[in-house]
Short mmCIF file of C-alpha atoms and ligand atoms in Angstrom, two decimals:
data_model
loop_
_atom_site.label_atom_id
_atom_site.label_comp_id
_atom_site.label_asym_id
_atom_site.label_seq_id
_atom_site.Cartn_x
_atom_site.Cartn_y
_atom_site.Cartn_z
CA MET A 780 96.99 62.50 -1.32
CA SER A 781 96.17 66.03 -2.43
CA GLY A 782 94.30 68.43 -0.25
CA GLY A 783 91.33 68.28 -2.59
CA ASP A 784 91.22 64.53 -2.35
CA MET A 785 91.38 64.64 1.42
CA ALA A 786 88.37 66.91 1.56
CA LYS A 787 86.24 64.45 -0.38
CA PRO A 788 84.34 61.70 1.41
CA LEU A 789 85.56 58.16 0.93
CA LEU A 790 83.81 56.45 -1.94
CA GLY A 791 83.35 53.60 0.49
CA GLN A 792 81.01 55.72 2.54
CA ARG A 793 78.48 55.84 -0.25
CA ASN A 794 75.46 53.67 0.24
CA THR A 795 75.23 51.34 -2.73
CA GLU A 796 71.80 49.96 -2.00
CA GLY A 797 69.15 51.61 -4.05
CA ASP A 798 71.62 54.01 -5.64
CA PRO A 799 70.48 54.11 -9.27
CA SER A 800 73.58 56.03 -10.39
CA ILE A 801 75.74 52.94 -10.06
CA MET A 802 73.50 50.50 -11.89
CA PRO A 803 74.56 51.38 -15.45
CA ALA A 804 77.97 49.90 -14.61
CA ALA A 805 76.43 46.41 -14.59
CA GLY A 806 75.87 45.16 -18.11
CA ARG A 807 78.84 46.96 -19.61
CA THR A 808 81.70 45.05 -21.19
CA ILE A 809 84.87 44.72 -19.15
CA GLY A 810 88.17 43.52 -20.57
CA VAL A 811 90.71 41.39 -18.73
CA LEU A 812 94.26 40.99 -20.03
CA GLY A 813 95.84 37.74 -18.88
CA SER A 814 94.36 34.34 -18.16
CA GLY A 815 96.01 33.40 -14.87
CA ASP A 816 94.53 32.84 -11.38
CA PHE A 817 93.56 36.45 -10.83
CA ALA A 818 92.13 36.95 -14.32
CA ARG A 819 90.01 33.81 -13.96
CA SER A 820 88.62 34.77 -10.55
CA LEU A 821 88.00 38.32 -11.73
CA ALA A 822 86.15 37.10 -14.82
CA ILE A 823 83.95 34.78 -12.73
CA ARG A 824 83.09 37.60 -10.30
CA LEU A 825 82.39 40.06 -13.11
CA VAL A 826 80.11 37.58 -14.93
CA CYS A 827 78.27 36.83 -11.65
CA SER A 828 77.82 40.58 -11.13
CA GLY A 829 76.12 41.03 -14.48
CA PHE A 830 79.02 42.30 -16.62
CA LYS A 831 79.95 41.09 -20.07
CA VAL A 832 83.56 39.90 -19.93
CA VAL A 833 86.10 39.65 -22.70
CA VAL A 834 89.43 38.05 -21.83
CA GLY A 835 92.57 38.82 -23.82
CA SER A 836 95.10 36.00 -23.91
CA ARG A 837 98.20 35.19 -25.93
CA ASN A 838 96.75 31.73 -26.39
CA PRO A 839 92.95 31.97 -26.24
CA LYS A 840 92.27 28.45 -27.54
CA ARG A 841 94.20 26.79 -24.75
CA LYS A 842 92.80 29.05 -22.00
CA ALA A 843 89.13 29.34 -23.03
CA GLY A 844 88.12 26.18 -21.11
CA LEU A 845 89.30 27.71 -17.82
CA PHE A 846 86.77 30.56 -17.97
CA PRO A 847 83.00 30.55 -17.53
CA SER A 848 81.19 30.02 -20.82
CA ALA A 849 79.62 33.51 -20.53
CA ALA A 850 83.07 35.09 -20.81
CA GLU A 851 84.56 35.52 -24.26
CA VAL A 852 88.22 34.48 -24.51
CA THR A 853 90.06 35.90 -27.48
CA PHE A 854 93.39 37.39 -28.55
CA GLN A 855 94.63 40.39 -26.60
CA ALA A 856 94.14 42.92 -29.44
CA GLU A 857 90.63 41.65 -30.16
CA ALA A 858 89.61 41.85 -26.51
CA VAL A 859 90.94 45.36 -26.06
CA LYS A 860 88.97 46.63 -29.06
CA LYS A 861 85.67 45.53 -27.48
CA THR A 862 85.85 47.53 -24.26
CA ASP A 863 86.89 50.79 -22.63
CA VAL A 864 87.83 49.39 -19.23
CA ILE A 865 90.59 46.78 -19.11
CA PHE A 866 91.96 45.01 -16.06
CA VAL A 867 95.65 44.25 -16.57
CA ALA A 868 96.00 40.91 -14.77
CA VAL A 869 99.62 40.47 -15.81
CA PHE A 870 102.82 40.76 -13.74
CA ARG A 871 104.79 44.00 -13.97
CA GLU A 872 107.71 42.20 -15.65
CA HIS A 873 105.45 41.47 -18.62
CA TYR A 874 103.93 44.94 -19.06
CA SER A 875 106.42 45.77 -21.80
CA THR A 876 105.16 42.79 -23.86
CA LEU A 877 101.81 44.60 -24.09
CA CYS A 878 103.36 47.63 -25.82
CA ASP A 879 102.24 46.32 -29.24
CA LEU A 880 98.69 47.05 -28.06
CA ALA A 881 99.44 50.74 -27.39
CA ASP A 882 97.39 51.99 -30.37
CA VAL A 883 94.25 49.98 -29.59
CA LEU A 884 94.57 50.80 -25.89
CA ALA A 885 94.77 54.58 -26.46
CA GLY A 886 92.07 56.54 -24.62
CA LYS A 887 90.99 53.55 -22.50
CA ILE A 888 91.03 52.92 -18.77
CA LEU A 889 93.65 50.42 -17.57
CA VAL A 890 93.17 48.97 -14.10
CA ASP A 891 96.49 47.94 -12.59
CA VAL A 892 95.87 45.04 -10.17
CA SER A 893 99.49 44.05 -9.69
CA ASN A 894 101.42 43.43 -6.50
CA ASN A 895 105.13 43.26 -5.78
CA THR A 896 107.15 40.63 -4.00
CA GLU A 897 108.93 43.13 -1.72
CA ILE A 898 107.94 46.39 -0.04
CA ASN A 899 109.07 49.41 -2.14
CA HIS A 900 110.55 46.94 -4.65
CA HIS A 901 110.84 49.45 -7.50
CA LYS A 902 111.51 53.18 -7.53
CA GLU A 903 108.12 53.87 -9.09
CA SER A 904 104.92 51.98 -8.39
CA ASN A 905 103.71 49.36 -10.90
CA ALA A 906 100.75 51.59 -11.78
CA GLU A 907 103.02 54.57 -12.49
CA TYR A 908 105.24 52.30 -14.59
CA LEU A 909 102.19 51.10 -16.56
CA ALA A 910 101.09 54.71 -17.04
CA SER A 911 104.56 55.61 -18.36
CA LEU A 912 104.36 52.76 -20.90
CA PHE A 913 100.88 53.80 -22.05
CA PRO A 914 100.71 57.61 -21.84
CA ALA A 915 97.56 57.69 -24.00
CA CYS A 916 95.66 55.58 -21.43
CA THR A 917 94.21 56.45 -18.04
CA VAL A 918 95.59 54.17 -15.37
CA VAL A 919 93.70 53.36 -12.16
CA LYS A 920 95.32 51.39 -9.34
CA GLY A 921 92.92 49.00 -7.64
CA PHE A 922 91.85 45.48 -6.64
CA ASN A 923 95.42 44.43 -5.72
CA VAL A 924 94.45 44.10 -2.02
CA VAL A 925 91.81 41.53 -2.96
CA SER A 926 93.00 37.97 -3.45
CA ALA A 927 91.90 35.65 -6.24
CA TRP A 928 90.20 33.58 -3.54
CA THR A 929 88.15 36.55 -2.25
CA LEU A 930 87.11 37.34 -5.80
CA GLN A 931 85.86 33.81 -6.37
CA SER A 932 84.12 33.35 -3.04
CA GLY A 933 82.39 36.71 -3.36
CA ALA A 934 83.07 39.73 -1.21
CA ARG A 935 81.42 38.11 1.80
CA ASP A 936 84.26 35.76 2.69
CA GLY A 937 87.16 38.18 2.65
CA ASN A 938 88.25 41.77 2.88
CA LYS A 939 85.53 43.90 1.30
CA GLN A 940 87.62 47.02 0.76
CA VAL A 941 89.11 47.84 -2.62
CA LEU A 942 91.59 50.71 -2.45
CA ILE A 943 91.58 52.85 -5.56
CA CYS A 944 93.75 55.72 -6.76
CA SER A 945 94.21 57.59 -10.01
CA ASN A 946 94.96 61.05 -11.33
CA ASN A 947 91.71 60.95 -13.28
CA GLN A 948 88.57 61.41 -11.19
CA GLU A 949 86.19 60.13 -13.89
CA ALA A 950 88.17 56.92 -14.43
CA LYS A 951 88.40 56.41 -10.69
CA ARG A 952 84.63 56.79 -10.35
CA THR A 953 84.04 54.25 -13.15
CA VAL A 954 86.27 51.64 -11.46
CA ALA A 955 84.67 52.40 -8.07
CA GLU A 956 81.24 51.76 -9.56
CA ILE A 957 82.39 48.44 -10.99
CA ALA A 958 83.79 47.47 -7.56
CA GLN A 959 80.50 48.41 -5.90
CA VAL A 960 78.45 46.33 -8.32
CA MET A 961 80.79 43.41 -7.59
CA GLY A 962 79.94 43.77 -3.90
CA PHE A 963 83.14 45.46 -2.75
CA THR A 964 83.61 48.71 -0.89
CA PRO A 965 85.78 51.07 -2.92
CA VAL A 966 87.94 53.42 -0.89
CA ASP A 967 89.30 56.52 -2.61
CA MET A 968 93.01 56.77 -1.83
CA GLY A 969 93.51 59.92 -3.89
CA CYS A 970 95.89 60.43 -6.78
CA MET A 971 98.42 58.10 -8.39
CA SER A 972 101.15 58.92 -5.88
CA SER A 973 99.27 56.67 -3.40
CA ALA A 974 99.79 53.63 -5.67
CA CYS A 975 103.07 52.72 -3.99
CA GLU A 976 101.39 52.70 -0.58
CA ILE A 977 98.50 50.59 -1.93
CA GLU A 978 100.96 48.11 -3.47
CA ASN A 979 102.78 47.75 -0.16
CA ILE A 980 99.64 46.90 1.82
CA PRO A 981 99.38 43.18 0.85
CA LEU A 982 103.06 42.73 1.73
CA ARG A 983 102.92 44.03 5.27
CA LEU A 984 103.13 41.30 7.88
CA LEU A 985 100.78 42.05 10.79
CA PRO A 986 101.84 45.71 11.13
CA ALA A 987 99.39 46.39 13.97
CA TRP A 988 100.54 43.31 15.88
CA LYS A 989 104.30 43.92 16.09
CA ILE A 990 104.31 46.03 19.28
CA PRO A 991 101.69 43.89 21.12
CA ILE A 992 103.50 40.66 20.18
CA PHE A 993 106.87 42.02 21.37
CA LEU A 994 105.18 43.22 24.55
CA ALA A 995 103.64 39.78 25.18
CA LEU A 996 106.94 38.03 24.42
CA GLY A 997 108.84 40.44 26.69
CA LEU A 998 106.42 39.85 29.55
CA PHE A 999 106.48 36.10 28.96
CA LEU A 1000 110.28 36.04 29.08
CA CYS A 1001 110.43 38.11 32.30
CA PHE A 1002 107.79 36.07 34.14
CA PHE A 1003 109.15 32.77 32.81
CA THR A 1004 112.65 33.57 34.12
CA TYR A 1005 111.23 34.72 37.44
CA ASN A 1006 109.14 31.53 37.82
CA LEU A 1007 112.05 29.36 36.70
CA VAL A 1008 114.25 30.82 39.41
CA ARG A 1009 111.58 30.35 42.07
CA GLN A 1010 110.25 26.92 41.06
CA VAL A 1011 113.30 25.14 39.63
CA ILE A 1012 116.58 26.90 40.41
CA HIS A 1013 115.80 27.60 44.07
CA PRO A 1014 115.01 23.96 45.06
CA TYR A 1015 118.06 22.81 43.07
CA VAL A 1016 120.45 25.24 44.75
CA ARG A 1017 119.02 25.12 48.27
CA GLU A 1018 117.87 21.47 48.58
CA GLN A 1019 119.62 19.76 45.63
CA LYS A 1020 116.17 18.72 44.36
CA ASN A 1021 115.77 18.10 40.64
CA LYS A 1022 112.61 19.93 39.58
CA PHE A 1023 113.60 20.57 35.98
CA TYR A 1024 110.68 18.44 34.77
CA LYS A 1025 108.46 21.39 35.76
CA ILE A 1026 109.78 23.61 32.96
CA PRO A 1027 107.58 22.51 30.01
CA VAL A 1028 104.22 22.53 31.77
CA GLU A 1029 104.19 23.95 35.30
CA VAL A 1030 106.51 26.91 34.76
CA VAL A 1031 104.82 27.74 31.46
CA ASN A 1032 101.41 27.41 33.07
CA THR A 1033 102.29 29.79 35.90
CA THR A 1034 103.74 32.25 33.39
CA LEU A 1035 100.79 32.35 30.97
CA PRO A 1036 98.20 33.73 33.44
CA CYS A 1037 100.70 36.38 34.56
CA VAL A 1038 101.07 37.57 30.95
CA ALA A 1039 97.31 37.36 30.31
CA TYR A 1040 96.46 39.29 33.46
CA VAL A 1041 99.06 42.05 33.02
CA MET A 1042 98.20 42.38 29.30
CA LEU A 1043 94.51 42.77 30.19
CA SER A 1044 95.38 45.56 32.60
CA LEU A 1045 97.53 47.16 29.87
CA VAL A 1046 94.38 47.42 27.74
CA TYR A 1047 92.81 49.72 30.33
CA LEU A 1048 95.92 51.54 31.62
CA PRO A 1049 96.30 53.90 28.60
CA GLY A 1050 92.64 54.97 29.04
CA VAL A 1051 93.42 55.83 32.65
CA LEU A 1052 96.55 57.77 31.64
CA ALA A 1053 94.57 59.59 28.95
CA ALA A 1054 91.88 60.55 31.49
CA CYS A 1055 94.58 61.74 33.94
CA SER A 1056 96.13 63.87 31.21
CA GLN A 1057 92.74 65.37 30.34
CA LEU A 1058 92.02 66.10 34.00
CA TYR A 1059 95.46 67.63 34.54
CA TYR A 1060 95.41 69.89 31.50
CA GLY A 1061 91.65 70.51 31.73
CA THR A 1062 91.07 69.88 28.02
CA LYS A 1063 90.47 67.08 25.57
CA TYR A 1064 91.97 69.05 22.70
CA ARG A 1065 95.60 68.66 23.77
CA ARG A 1066 97.34 65.91 21.76
CA PHE A 1067 98.47 62.87 23.72
CA PRO A 1068 102.16 62.02 23.47
CA ASP A 1069 102.93 59.68 20.56
CA TRP A 1070 103.66 56.68 22.79
CA LEU A 1071 100.25 57.01 24.45
CA ASP A 1072 98.56 57.46 21.08
CA GLN A 1073 100.24 54.29 19.79
CA TRP A 1074 99.33 52.42 22.96
CA LEU A 1075 95.65 53.46 22.67
CA GLN A 1076 95.59 52.26 19.07
CA HIS A 1077 96.97 48.81 19.98
CA ARG A 1078 94.49 48.01 22.76
CA LYS A 1079 92.53 45.55 20.62
CA GLN A 1080 95.61 43.49 19.77
CA ILE A 1081 96.85 43.59 23.39
CA GLY A 1082 93.42 42.39 24.55
CA LEU A 1083 93.34 39.56 22.00
CA LEU A 1084 96.80 38.41 23.06
CA SER A 1085 95.65 38.50 26.68
CA PHE A 1086 92.73 36.25 25.70
CA PHE A 1087 95.09 33.94 23.81
CA CYS A 1088 97.34 33.51 26.87
CA ALA A 1089 94.33 33.01 29.17
CA ALA A 1090 92.92 30.33 26.83
CA LEU A 1091 96.29 28.54 26.78
CA HIS A 1092 96.43 28.75 30.58
CA ALA A 1093 92.98 27.09 30.78
CA LEU A 1094 94.11 24.29 28.45
CA TYR A 1095 97.36 23.71 30.35
CA SER A 1096 95.46 23.66 33.65
CA LEU A 1097 93.00 21.06 32.34
CA CYS A 1098 95.93 18.88 31.32
CA LEU A 1099 97.78 19.12 34.66
CA PRO A 1100 96.22 15.92 36.13
CA MET A 1101 97.19 13.95 33.00
CA ARG A 1102 100.89 14.25 33.73
CA ARG A 1103 102.79 11.26 35.00
CA SER A 1104 104.57 13.44 37.60
CA HIS A 1105 101.20 14.43 39.00
CA ARG A 1106 100.07 10.79 39.31
CA TYR A 1107 103.31 9.79 41.06
CA GLN A 1108 102.91 12.68 43.51
CA LEU A 1109 99.31 11.68 44.27
CA ILE A 1110 100.28 8.07 44.95
CA GLU A 1111 103.25 9.23 47.04
CA THR A 1112 101.01 11.45 49.17
CA ALA A 1113 98.45 8.65 49.57
CA VAL A 1114 101.15 6.18 50.68
CA LYS A 1115 102.59 8.72 53.13
CA GLN A 1116 99.16 9.28 54.65
CA ALA A 1117 98.56 5.54 54.93
CA VAL A 1118 101.91 5.08 56.69
CA GLU A 1119 101.15 7.97 59.04
CA LYS A 1120 97.61 6.56 59.47
CA LYS A 1121 96.09 9.94 58.59
CA MET A 1122 92.41 9.49 57.80
CA ASN A 1123 91.02 12.98 57.47
CA ILE A 1124 92.93 15.11 55.00
CA TRP A 1125 90.04 17.51 54.19
CA VAL A 1126 91.02 21.17 54.68
CA GLU A 1127 87.83 23.21 54.50
CA GLU A 1128 89.59 26.52 53.73
CA GLU A 1129 91.61 24.99 50.89
CA VAL A 1130 88.48 23.39 49.41
CA TRP A 1131 86.64 26.72 49.37
CA ARG A 1132 89.66 28.59 48.02
CA MET A 1133 89.98 26.17 45.10
CA GLU A 1134 86.25 26.20 44.30
CA ILE A 1135 86.16 29.99 44.18
CA TYR A 1136 89.48 30.18 42.32
CA ILE A 1137 88.26 27.88 39.53
CA SER A 1138 84.82 29.46 39.29
CA VAL A 1139 86.06 33.06 38.95
CA GLY A 1140 88.73 31.86 36.52
CA ILE A 1141 86.09 30.35 34.25
CA ILE A 1142 83.95 33.51 34.45
CA ALA A 1143 86.97 35.69 33.60
CA LEU A 1144 87.80 33.48 30.59
CA GLY A 1145 84.15 33.62 29.47
CA LEU A 1146 84.17 37.42 29.59
CA LEU A 1147 87.50 37.57 27.75
CA SER A 1148 86.02 35.33 25.03
CA LEU A 1149 83.11 37.73 24.71
CA LEU A 1150 85.49 40.68 24.38
CA ALA A 1151 87.52 38.83 21.76
CA ILE A 1152 84.46 37.86 19.72
CA THR A 1153 82.99 41.36 19.76
CA SER A 1154 86.29 42.84 18.61
CA LEU A 1155 85.94 40.96 15.28
CA PRO A 1156 84.96 43.52 12.61
CA SER A 1157 81.93 41.53 11.41
CA ILE A 1158 80.50 41.35 14.97
CA ALA A 1159 81.62 44.87 15.98
CA ASN A 1160 79.87 46.28 12.89
CA SER A 1161 76.58 44.77 14.01
CA LEU A 1162 76.72 46.58 17.37
CA ASN A 1163 75.86 50.20 17.96
CA TRP A 1164 78.34 52.41 19.79
CA ARG A 1165 76.68 51.99 23.19
CA GLU A 1166 76.62 48.19 22.93
CA PHE A 1167 80.24 48.09 21.78
CA SER A 1168 81.46 50.39 24.53
CA PHE A 1169 79.40 48.51 27.16
CA ILE A 1170 81.04 45.22 26.18
CA GLN A 1171 84.58 46.48 25.61
CA SER A 1172 84.68 49.04 28.39
CA THR A 1173 82.30 47.95 31.17
CA LEU A 1174 82.44 44.16 30.72
CA GLY A 1175 86.17 44.42 30.01
CA PHE A 1176 86.72 46.21 33.29
CA ILE A 1177 84.56 43.62 35.09
CA ALA A 1178 86.77 40.93 33.50
CA LEU A 1179 89.80 42.71 34.98
CA VAL A 1180 88.19 42.79 38.45
CA ILE A 1181 87.22 39.10 38.23
CA SER A 1182 90.74 38.20 37.04
CA THR A 1183 92.03 40.05 40.10
CA LEU A 1184 89.78 37.90 42.32
CA HIS A 1185 91.09 34.83 40.48
CA THR A 1186 94.67 35.92 41.22
CA LEU A 1187 93.91 36.76 44.86
CA THR A 1188 92.21 33.41 45.52
CA TYR A 1189 95.18 31.70 43.90
CA GLY A 1190 97.64 33.57 46.09
CA TRP A 1191 95.48 33.58 49.23
CA SER A 1192 97.76 34.11 52.23
CA ARG A 1193 100.97 33.11 50.50
CA ALA A 1194 102.20 36.69 50.37
CA PHE A 1195 102.43 36.59 54.20
CA ASP A 1196 104.29 33.28 54.35
CA GLU A 1197 108.04 33.86 54.54
CA ASN A 1198 108.76 30.39 53.05
CA GLN A 1199 107.26 31.66 49.80
CA TYR A 1200 110.05 34.26 49.40
CA LYS A 1201 112.54 32.17 47.41
CA PHE A 1202 115.88 33.99 47.18
CA TYR A 1203 113.93 36.85 48.82
CA LEU A 1204 111.77 37.03 45.70
CA PRO A 1205 108.05 37.56 46.46
CA PRO A 1206 105.50 35.15 44.93
CA THR A 1207 104.87 35.97 41.26
CA TYR A 1208 101.20 36.72 41.75
CA THR A 1209 102.02 39.67 44.05
CA LEU A 1210 104.01 41.28 41.20
CA THR A 1211 101.23 40.75 38.66
CA LEU A 1212 98.77 42.55 40.93
CA LEU A 1213 100.64 45.88 40.72
CA VAL A 1214 99.39 47.28 37.39
CA PRO A 1215 95.83 45.84 37.49
CA CYS A 1216 95.25 47.12 41.03
CA THR A 1217 96.50 50.57 39.99
CA VAL A 1218 94.03 50.55 37.07
CA ILE A 1219 91.14 49.40 39.29
CA LEU A 1220 91.98 52.02 41.91
CA ALA A 1221 92.15 54.78 39.29
CA LYS A 1222 88.81 53.68 37.82
CA VAL A 1223 87.27 53.84 41.30
CA VAL A 1224 88.60 57.38 41.71
CA PHE A 1225 87.12 58.33 38.31
CA ILE A 1226 83.71 57.13 39.53
CA LEU A 1227 83.76 59.71 42.38
CA PRO A 1228 81.15 62.34 41.42
CA CYS A 1229 83.54 65.32 41.61
CA VAL A 1230 86.08 63.65 39.28
CA GLN A 1231 83.46 62.07 37.01
CA GLN A 1232 81.65 65.39 36.52
CA ARG A 1233 84.84 67.22 35.60
CA LEU A 1234 85.90 64.46 33.20
CA LEU A 1235 82.47 64.44 31.58
CA ARG A 1236 82.56 68.21 31.07
CA ILE A 1237 86.04 68.01 29.56
CA ARG A 1238 84.92 65.27 27.19
CA ARG A 1239 82.00 67.42 26.08
CA GLY A 1240 84.35 70.22 25.11
CA TRP A 1241 84.83 72.25 28.29
CA GLU A 1242 88.35 73.68 28.69
CA LYS A 1243 90.17 74.98 31.74
CA GLY A 1244 90.91 78.71 31.53
CA ARG A 1245 88.71 79.31 28.48
CA TYR A 1246 86.02 82.02 28.72
CA VAL A 1247 82.55 80.73 27.89
CA LYS A 1248 79.21 82.36 27.48
CA PHE A 1249 76.81 81.44 30.25
CA VAL A 1250 73.13 81.96 30.89
CA LEU A 1251 71.84 82.56 34.44
CA PRO A 1252 68.31 83.08 35.70
CA SER A 1253 67.91 86.56 37.26
CA ALA A 1254 66.06 87.35 40.51
CA THR A 1255 62.95 88.14 38.49
CA GLY A 1256 63.09 84.75 36.83
CA GLU A 1257 64.32 86.21 33.54
CA TYR A 1258 67.54 84.96 32.02
CA SER A 1259 70.59 87.20 31.73
CA SER A 1260 73.78 86.32 29.92
CA GLY A 1261 77.39 87.17 30.56
CA GLU A 1262 80.90 85.79 30.28
CA THR A 1263 83.01 84.02 32.83
CA SER A 1264 86.00 81.78 33.09
CA SER A 1265 84.65 78.26 32.92
CA ASN A 1266 87.02 76.91 35.57
CA VAL A 1267 85.86 79.30 38.29
P1 LIG B 547 99.41 34.22 -13.26
O1 LIG B 547 98.49 33.14 -12.85
O2 LIG B 547 100.83 33.85 -13.46
O3 LIG B 547 98.87 34.88 -14.59
C1 LIG B 547 99.60 35.85 -15.29
C2 LIG B 547 99.06 35.92 -16.69
O4 LIG B 547 99.74 36.94 -17.40
C3 LIG B 547 99.28 34.68 -17.51
O5 LIG B 547 98.25 33.76 -17.36
C4 LIG B 547 99.38 35.19 -18.94
O6 LIG B 547 98.17 34.99 -19.63
C5 LIG B 547 99.57 36.70 -18.80
N1 LIG B 547 100.72 37.19 -19.55
C6 LIG B 547 100.66 38.21 -20.43
N2 LIG B 547 101.88 38.43 -20.95
C7 LIG B 547 102.71 37.54 -20.41
C8 LIG B 547 104.09 37.27 -20.57
N3 LIG B 547 104.85 37.96 -21.41
N4 LIG B 547 104.62 36.26 -19.85
C9 LIG B 547 103.87 35.53 -19.01
N5 LIG B 547 102.56 35.77 -18.81
C10 LIG B 547 101.97 36.76 -19.51
O7 LIG B 547 99.37 35.39 -12.20
P2 LIG B 547 98.11 35.89 -11.35
O8 LIG B 547 98.19 35.27 -10.02
O9 LIG B 547 96.88 35.76 -12.12
O10 LIG B 547 98.48 37.44 -11.18
C11 LIG B 547 98.27 38.35 -12.22
C12 LIG B 547 98.40 39.76 -11.67
O11 LIG B 547 97.43 39.93 -10.62
C13 LIG B 547 99.76 40.03 -11.03
O12 LIG B 547 100.18 41.32 -11.32
C14 LIG B 547 99.48 39.88 -9.54
O13 LIG B 547 100.37 40.67 -8.76
C15 LIG B 547 98.06 40.40 -9.44
N6 LIG B 547 97.35 39.89 -8.26
C16 LIG B 547 97.16 38.56 -8.08
C17 LIG B 547 96.47 38.11 -6.96
C18 LIG B 547 96.21 36.64 -6.74
O14 LIG B 547 95.58 36.30 -5.72
N7 LIG B 547 96.66 35.77 -7.61
C19 LIG B 547 95.96 39.03 -6.03
C20 LIG B 547 96.15 40.39 -6.25
C21 LIG B 547 96.84 40.81 -7.38
P3 LIG B 547 98.14 34.55 -21.18
O15 LIG B 547 99.12 33.42 -21.27
O16 LIG B 547 96.75 34.12 -21.42
O17 LIG B 547 98.54 35.73 -21.94
#
C-alpha cells in the first residue's frame, strides 16, 4: 500500500446512512460476465439493491431461467456494451477467452472477483493478470472475500467487509459505492499490488488460531501424560491393577479442566507482563517484544479454547455416573458396607466440599460462556468500550478467581497427603495452580494504590525521566509554572 493510501481513512469507516453522495450508484446498470454460482448470487443481490443488471453469457438462452426476471441475460458482447462497470465472474483460466471483447470493454471498469485454489498460486495476482490482458480497462479487485452464499442471504448473514484495491481512485470509489448500496462495508486496501494479499485471504485456514490451538494441544498432551502416569501406570506398576479403562473418560476428564484453567490464566498473564514492563521502563511508548505482542493479540482465541475445554469437562462430568465402571464400583462399595455392617457413611466435610466444588464450577462455566458470547463480533460491536472491558477484564478475572476456588475445593487437602504423590509426582491440580495464582497475586499487587497510581499515570502518557511542564499554586494563591523531571 502506498504512503498516500495509508494516510487515507478506510472507506469502511464512512457512514452510509443518510449519505446522499452514494445514492446515485443505485439505479445504474451493472454488467456481470459469467452465469455461474457467483454471477447468479451477485445478480440477485444487485437487483435487490436497486441496480439494473445485465448478464453476459456464452449461452444466454440456456442460462436466462437461472436469473431473476429483472436481470437481462444476453450475449457477452451485448451485455458489455450496456454498462461501464462489469463484474468478471469467470475463473482466471478463462480470462483469455474474453479477449475478443477487448474493444467493447475499452475504457470500462472491470471488477475482478476471482479466487485461487492455492496461496500465491501464480506469480502475479489474478487482477493484475486481467489488467495485463485488458490494458485499456481499469481493473478493481474486490468481492472475492464474499461467498456466493453471503451475497444471496444479504450482508447480514456473513462477513460484511469487501476488500477493494485498484490503481485508479475513481474506479475504486465507484465499486466501493456499489458495495455500500448492496449493504457491504468496503475497505480500501490501496493500490493493485495488494490484490495478491486480498486473493490469499479466503484461502487462509484459521490463521489467528494456529498458535492457540498448538498451545492447547501441547498443554493437553502434557497434562494427559502426567494424569496417565498417575492414574493408570502407577497402579499397574505398583499394585498390578488394571486401570486402563480410565483412559477414554476419567483421564481425559481430569486433563480437560487443567487445560481450560491454565489457558484462562494465559489470557490474563500477558496483560500482567505488559503492565510489569510498563512499570519497569516507566513508559507505555516502548514496544513490547514480538512474542508478547503476538500473545496479546491471541488472547481471544486462547480464551475461547479455554471455554471449549471447560464446556467439554462439564459434559464429561455429567456423563460420569452413566458409565458401567461407575455402577459396578457403587454396587461393590454398597456390598462391602453391608458385609462390614456399616450404616452411616455420611462424611459431612466431603459433602460440603462437593457441594461447593460443583457450585463454583457451574458459576465459572457460566462466566466463561458470557466471555465467549461477548467476544463474538456482532455482540462485541453492540457494547461500548466500558461494557466490553468490564466483561472481558473484570468478569474474566472473577472467572479466574472462581476457577481457582473450583480447583482448590477439588484438591482440598490432597496436596498434604503423601499417598497422593504417585512416583513422587504431586497431584495435577497443584501444578495447574502455579500460573493462575501468579496472575491473581500480580493483579492484587496492581490494585495497591502506589502501584495503581503509577500504572495509571504511565497509561495516560507519563514517562519516567521525561521533563514535563507543571503548574503549582504559589503562597499567594496564584499559579506559577516551571519544569521538573516527572519521576521526582
Ligand atoms: P462457476 O459456477 O463455474 O461459473 C463460472 C462461469 O464462467 C460459467 O458459468 C461461465 O458462464 C463463465 N465462463 C466464461 N468463459 C468461460 C470458459 N471459457 N469456460 C468456462 N466457463 C466460462 O464459478 P463461480 O463459482 O461462479 O465462480 C466465478 C468466479 O467467482 C471465480 O473466479 C471464483 O473464484 C469467484 N468467486 C466465487 C465465489 C463463490 O462462492 N462461488 C466466491 C468468491 C469468488 P457462461 O457459460 O454463461 O459463459
